[in-house]
């Protein structure tokens, strides 16, 4: 879309109508929100570990569980509010302002879908973390690492 818009603008002096709105309000949102949970699962989010790695394993585990619970609560709120906004846009048939009038719900729907997937990921993360603590003990494992790294053998 960006390439076609740029070529049309430079070669023919005719930009692609609605390209900016399509990219900003639809494609970027659809690209980011659905993969937040996957990014968490591969430890792709930015994290600060300067002081955390110096703390005892039990403190690291408690802080990790707190971060998972806080992330779940935050994204549950985001999911709920995103669903309310999406539902409102569907019911009232809201359209974007601009040259091309896109249905607004097509942009809004990615927030509750991605938020819901992230909430499911946080529930799974919490369950796995509790299982590791039960299996290995809170002082003998760092729960946000793969299990094969802390016990020397694969499960």
PDB file of C-alpha atoms in Angstrom:
ATOM      1  CA  UNK A   1       0.000   0.000   0.000  1.00  0.00           C
ATOM      2  CA  UNK A   2       2.800   2.407   0.887  1.00  0.00           C
ATOM      3  CA  UNK A   3       4.750   1.533  -2.257  1.00  0.00           C
ATOM      4  CA  UNK A   4       1.724   1.931  -4.542  1.00  0.00           C
ATOM      5  CA  UNK A   5       0.826   5.212  -2.820  1.00  0.00           C
ATOM      6  CA  UNK A   6       4.395   6.498  -3.183  1.00  0.00           C
ATOM      7  CA  UNK A   7       4.677   5.463  -6.817  1.00  0.00           C
ATOM      8  CA  UNK A   8       1.291   6.941  -7.656  1.00  0.00           C
ATOM      9  CA  UNK A   9       2.200  10.174  -5.905  1.00  0.00           C
ATOM     10  CA  UNK A  10       5.640  10.509  -7.559  1.00  0.00           C
ATOM     11  CA  UNK A  11       4.987   9.167 -11.052  1.00  0.00           C
ATOM     12  CA  UNK A  12       1.417  10.247 -11.712  1.00  0.00           C
ATOM     13  CA  UNK A  13       0.878  12.935  -9.067  1.00  0.00           C
ATOM     14  CA  UNK A  14      -2.125  10.922  -7.873  1.00  0.00           C
ATOM     15  CA  UNK A  15      -1.794   9.371  -4.424  1.00  0.00           C
ATOM     16  CA  UNK A  16      -3.728   6.254  -3.484  1.00  0.00           C
ATOM     17  CA  UNK A  17      -6.984   7.490  -1.968  1.00  0.00           C
ATOM     18  CA  UNK A  18      -7.360   6.443   1.671  1.00  0.00           C
ATOM     19  CA  UNK A  19      -3.904   4.885   1.933  1.00  0.00           C
ATOM     20  CA  UNK A  20      -2.960   6.843   5.053  1.00  0.00           C
ATOM     21  CA  UNK A  21      -6.177   5.903   6.868  1.00  0.00           C
ATOM     22  CA  UNK A  22      -5.902   2.281   5.761  1.00  0.00           C
ATOM     23  CA  UNK A  23      -2.356   1.954   7.076  1.00  0.00           C
ATOM     24  CA  UNK A  24      -2.767   3.989  10.255  1.00  0.00           C
ATOM     25  CA  UNK A  25      -6.166   2.813  11.425  1.00  0.00           C
ATOM     26  CA  UNK A  26      -6.381  -0.715  10.028  1.00  0.00           C
ATOM     27  CA  UNK A  27      -3.169  -2.408   8.954  1.00  0.00           C
ATOM     28  CA  UNK A  28      -0.972  -1.223  11.854  1.00  0.00           C
ATOM     29  CA  UNK A  29      -3.588  -2.171  14.455  1.00  0.00           C
ATOM     30  CA  UNK A  30      -4.229  -5.540  12.781  1.00  0.00           C
ATOM     31  CA  UNK A  31      -0.497  -6.201  12.690  1.00  0.00           C
ATOM     32  CA  UNK A  32       0.261  -5.344  16.329  1.00  0.00           C
ATOM     33  CA  UNK A  33      -2.575  -6.395  18.641  1.00  0.00           C
ATOM     34  CA  UNK A  34      -3.059 -10.045  17.610  1.00  0.00           C
ATOM     35  CA  UNK A  35       0.623 -10.934  18.203  1.00  0.00           C
ATOM     36  CA  UNK A  36       1.141  -9.413  21.650  1.00  0.00           C
ATOM     37  CA  UNK A  37       0.622 -12.818  23.312  1.00  0.00           C
ATOM     38  CA  UNK A  38       3.033 -14.526  20.944  1.00  0.00           C
ATOM     39  CA  UNK A  39       5.624 -11.839  21.622  1.00  0.00           C
ATOM     40  CA  UNK A  40       5.256 -12.531  25.351  1.00  0.00           C
ATOM     41  CA  UNK A  41       5.681 -16.277  24.786  1.00  0.00           C
ATOM     42  CA  UNK A  42       9.013 -15.804  22.993  1.00  0.00           C
ATOM     43  CA  UNK A  43      10.170 -13.220  25.576  1.00  0.00           C
ATOM     44  CA  UNK A  44      10.133 -10.517  22.905  1.00  0.00           C
ATOM     45  CA  UNK A  45       8.854  -7.646  25.027  1.00  0.00           C
ATOM     46  CA  UNK A  46      11.298  -5.149  26.467  1.00  0.00           C
ATOM     47  CA  UNK A  47      12.318  -6.009  30.018  1.00  0.00           C
ATOM     48  CA  UNK A  48      14.621  -4.547  32.632  1.00  0.00           C
ATOM     49  CA  UNK A  49      16.602  -7.228  34.449  1.00  0.00           C
ATOM     50  CA  UNK A  50      19.433  -5.234  35.983  1.00  0.00           C
ATOM     51  CA  UNK A  51      18.223  -5.629  39.571  1.00  0.00           C
ATOM     52  CA  UNK A  52      15.874  -8.555  39.079  1.00  0.00           C
ATOM     53  CA  UNK A  53      18.626 -11.073  38.341  1.00  0.00           C
ATOM     54  CA  UNK A  54      20.394 -10.115  41.594  1.00  0.00           C
ATOM     55  CA  UNK A  55      17.353 -10.983  43.701  1.00  0.00           C
ATOM     56  CA  UNK A  56      16.659 -14.406  45.231  1.00  0.00           C
ATOM     57  CA  UNK A  57      14.747 -16.852  43.027  1.00  0.00           C
ATOM     58  CA  UNK A  58      11.677 -16.684  45.257  1.00  0.00           C
ATOM     59  CA  UNK A  59      11.483 -12.886  44.868  1.00  0.00           C
ATOM     60  CA  UNK A  60      11.973 -13.182  41.090  1.00  0.00           C
ATOM     61  CA  UNK A  61       9.161 -15.733  40.952  1.00  0.00           C
ATOM     62  CA  UNK A  62       6.788 -13.626  43.037  1.00  0.00           C
ATOM     63  CA  UNK A  63       7.507 -10.537  40.934  1.00  0.00           C
ATOM     64  CA  UNK A  64       6.996 -12.534  37.742  1.00  0.00           C
ATOM     65  CA  UNK A  65       3.631 -13.835  38.937  1.00  0.00           C
ATOM     66  CA  UNK A  66       2.659 -10.276  39.951  1.00  0.00           C
ATOM     67  CA  UNK A  67       3.598  -9.026  36.482  1.00  0.00           C
ATOM     68  CA  UNK A  68       1.518 -11.759  34.841  1.00  0.00           C
ATOM     69  CA  UNK A  69      -1.498 -10.966  37.029  1.00  0.00           C
ATOM     70  CA  UNK A  70      -1.118  -7.207  36.432  1.00  0.00           C
ATOM     71  CA  UNK A  71      -0.778  -7.776  32.680  1.00  0.00           C
ATOM     72  CA  UNK A  72      -3.905  -9.946  32.744  1.00  0.00           C
ATOM     73  CA  UNK A  73      -5.903  -7.295  34.622  1.00  0.00           C
ATOM     74  CA  UNK A  74      -4.696  -4.490  32.357  1.00  0.00           C
ATOM     75  CA  UNK A  75      -5.459  -6.409  29.175  1.00  0.00           C
ATOM     76  CA  UNK A  76      -8.801  -7.624  30.510  1.00  0.00           C
ATOM     77  CA  UNK A  77      -9.761  -3.953  30.881  1.00  0.00           C
ATOM     78  CA  UNK A  78      -8.354  -3.137  27.428  1.00  0.00           C
ATOM     79  CA  UNK A  79     -10.261  -6.092  25.952  1.00  0.00           C
ATOM     80  CA  UNK A  80     -13.507  -5.078  27.610  1.00  0.00           C
ATOM     81  CA  UNK A  81     -13.233  -1.430  26.587  1.00  0.00           C
ATOM     82  CA  UNK A  82     -12.138  -2.441  23.080  1.00  0.00           C
ATOM     83  CA  UNK A  83     -15.161  -4.712  22.765  1.00  0.00           C
ATOM     84  CA  UNK A  84     -17.477  -1.924  23.933  1.00  0.00           C
ATOM     85  CA  UNK A  85     -15.973   0.444  21.351  1.00  0.00           C
ATOM     86  CA  UNK A  86     -16.185  -2.181  18.598  1.00  0.00           C
ATOM     87  CA  UNK A  87     -19.760  -3.087  19.458  1.00  0.00           C
ATOM     88  CA  UNK A  88     -20.746   0.576  19.513  1.00  0.00           C
ATOM     89  CA  UNK A  89     -19.136   1.109  16.100  1.00  0.00           C
ATOM     90  CA  UNK A  90     -20.985  -1.899  14.677  1.00  0.00           C
ATOM     91  CA  UNK A  91     -24.382  -0.919  16.084  1.00  0.00           C
ATOM     92  CA  UNK A  92     -24.140   2.727  15.076  1.00  0.00           C
ATOM     93  CA  UNK A  93     -22.444   1.931  11.742  1.00  0.00           C
ATOM     94  CA  UNK A  94     -19.645   4.433  12.406  1.00  0.00           C
ATOM     95  CA  UNK A  95     -17.409   5.351   9.497  1.00  0.00           C
ATOM     96  CA  UNK A  96     -14.017   7.028   9.553  1.00  0.00           C
ATOM     97  CA  UNK A  97     -13.687  10.610   8.464  1.00  0.00           C
ATOM     98  CA  UNK A  98     -11.572  11.159   5.411  1.00  0.00           C
ATOM     99  CA  UNK A  99     -11.598  10.716   1.690  1.00  0.00           C
ATOM    100  CA  UNK A 100     -12.481   7.027   1.945  1.00  0.00           C
ATOM    101  CA  UNK A 101     -15.112   6.271   4.577  1.00  0.00           C
ATOM    102  CA  UNK A 102     -13.994   2.970   6.102  1.00  0.00           C
ATOM    103  CA  UNK A 103     -16.167   1.086   8.626  1.00  0.00           C
ATOM    104  CA  UNK A 104     -14.661   1.928  12.015  1.00  0.00           C
ATOM    105  CA  UNK A 105     -15.379  -1.465  13.574  1.00  0.00           C
ATOM    106  CA  UNK A 106     -12.891  -3.111  11.195  1.00  0.00           C
ATOM    107  CA  UNK A 107     -10.184  -1.100  12.907  1.00  0.00           C
ATOM    108  CA  UNK A 108     -11.538  -1.491  16.437  1.00  0.00           C
ATOM    109  CA  UNK A 109     -12.059  -5.250  16.386  1.00  0.00           C
ATOM    110  CA  UNK A 110      -8.329  -6.040  16.531  1.00  0.00           C
ATOM    111  CA  UNK A 111      -7.953  -4.575  20.007  1.00  0.00           C
ATOM    112  CA  UNK A 112     -10.418  -6.894  21.781  1.00  0.00           C
ATOM    113  CA  UNK A 113      -9.307  -9.907  19.717  1.00  0.00           C
ATOM    114  CA  UNK A 114      -5.641  -9.327  20.479  1.00  0.00           C
ATOM    115  CA  UNK A 115      -6.398  -8.446  24.099  1.00  0.00           C
ATOM    116  CA  UNK A 116      -8.453 -11.615  24.546  1.00  0.00           C
ATOM    117  CA  UNK A 117      -5.668 -13.743  23.060  1.00  0.00           C
ATOM    118  CA  UNK A 118      -3.178 -12.037  25.389  1.00  0.00           C
ATOM    119  CA  UNK A 119      -5.429 -12.690  28.403  1.00  0.00           C
ATOM    120  CA  UNK A 120      -5.570 -16.373  27.450  1.00  0.00           C
ATOM    121  CA  UNK A 121      -1.776 -16.343  27.228  1.00  0.00           C
ATOM    122  CA  UNK A 122      -1.517 -14.809  30.714  1.00  0.00           C
ATOM    123  CA  UNK A 123      -3.830 -17.475  32.149  1.00  0.00           C
ATOM    124  CA  UNK A 124      -1.693 -20.196  30.553  1.00  0.00           C
ATOM    125  CA  UNK A 125       1.463 -18.478  31.833  1.00  0.00           C
ATOM    126  CA  UNK A 126       0.059 -18.348  35.361  1.00  0.00           C
ATOM    127  CA  UNK A 127      -0.927 -22.032  35.281  1.00  0.00           C
ATOM    128  CA  UNK A 128       2.502 -23.106  33.993  1.00  0.00           C
ATOM    129  CA  UNK A 129       4.243 -20.905  36.564  1.00  0.00           C
ATOM    130  CA  UNK A 130       2.270 -22.404  39.430  1.00  0.00           C
ATOM    131  CA  UNK A 131       2.978 -25.915  38.118  1.00  0.00           C
ATOM    132  CA  UNK A 132       6.720 -25.176  38.075  1.00  0.00           C
ATOM    133  CA  UNK A 133       6.616 -23.821  41.618  1.00  0.00           C
ATOM    134  CA  UNK A 134       4.728 -26.911  42.829  1.00  0.00           C
ATOM    135  CA  UNK A 135       7.114 -29.246  41.001  1.00  0.00           C
ATOM    136  CA  UNK A 136      10.449 -27.599  41.813  1.00  0.00           C
ATOM    137  CA  UNK A 137       9.768 -25.258  44.739  1.00  0.00           C
ATOM    138  CA  UNK A 138       9.709 -21.468  44.756  1.00  0.00           C
ATOM    139  CA  UNK A 139      13.363 -21.200  45.824  1.00  0.00           C
ATOM    140  CA  UNK A 140      14.764 -23.722  43.338  1.00  0.00           C
ATOM    141  CA  UNK A 141      13.485 -22.542  39.969  1.00  0.00           C
ATOM    142  CA  UNK A 142      13.069 -19.348  37.996  1.00  0.00           C
ATOM    143  CA  UNK A 143       9.607 -19.820  36.557  1.00  0.00           C
ATOM    144  CA  UNK A 144       9.948 -17.578  33.516  1.00  0.00           C
ATOM    145  CA  UNK A 145      12.696 -19.785  32.046  1.00  0.00           C
ATOM    146  CA  UNK A 146      12.141 -23.020  30.125  1.00  0.00           C
ATOM    147  CA  UNK A 147      12.082 -26.011  32.498  1.00  0.00           C
ATOM    148  CA  UNK A 148      15.050 -27.755  30.837  1.00  0.00           C
ATOM    149  CA  UNK A 149      17.376 -24.882  31.766  1.00  0.00           C
ATOM    150  CA  UNK A 150      16.989 -25.138  35.519  1.00  0.00           C
ATOM    151  CA  UNK A 151      16.885 -28.835  36.213  1.00  0.00           C
ATOM    152  CA  UNK A 152      19.426 -30.098  33.710  1.00  0.00           C
ATOM    153  CA  UNK A 153      17.142 -32.579  31.951  1.00  0.00           C
ATOM    154  CA  UNK A 154      14.171 -32.293  29.659  1.00  0.00           C
ATOM    155  CA  UNK A 155      10.669 -32.883  31.038  1.00  0.00           C
TER     156      UNK A 155
END
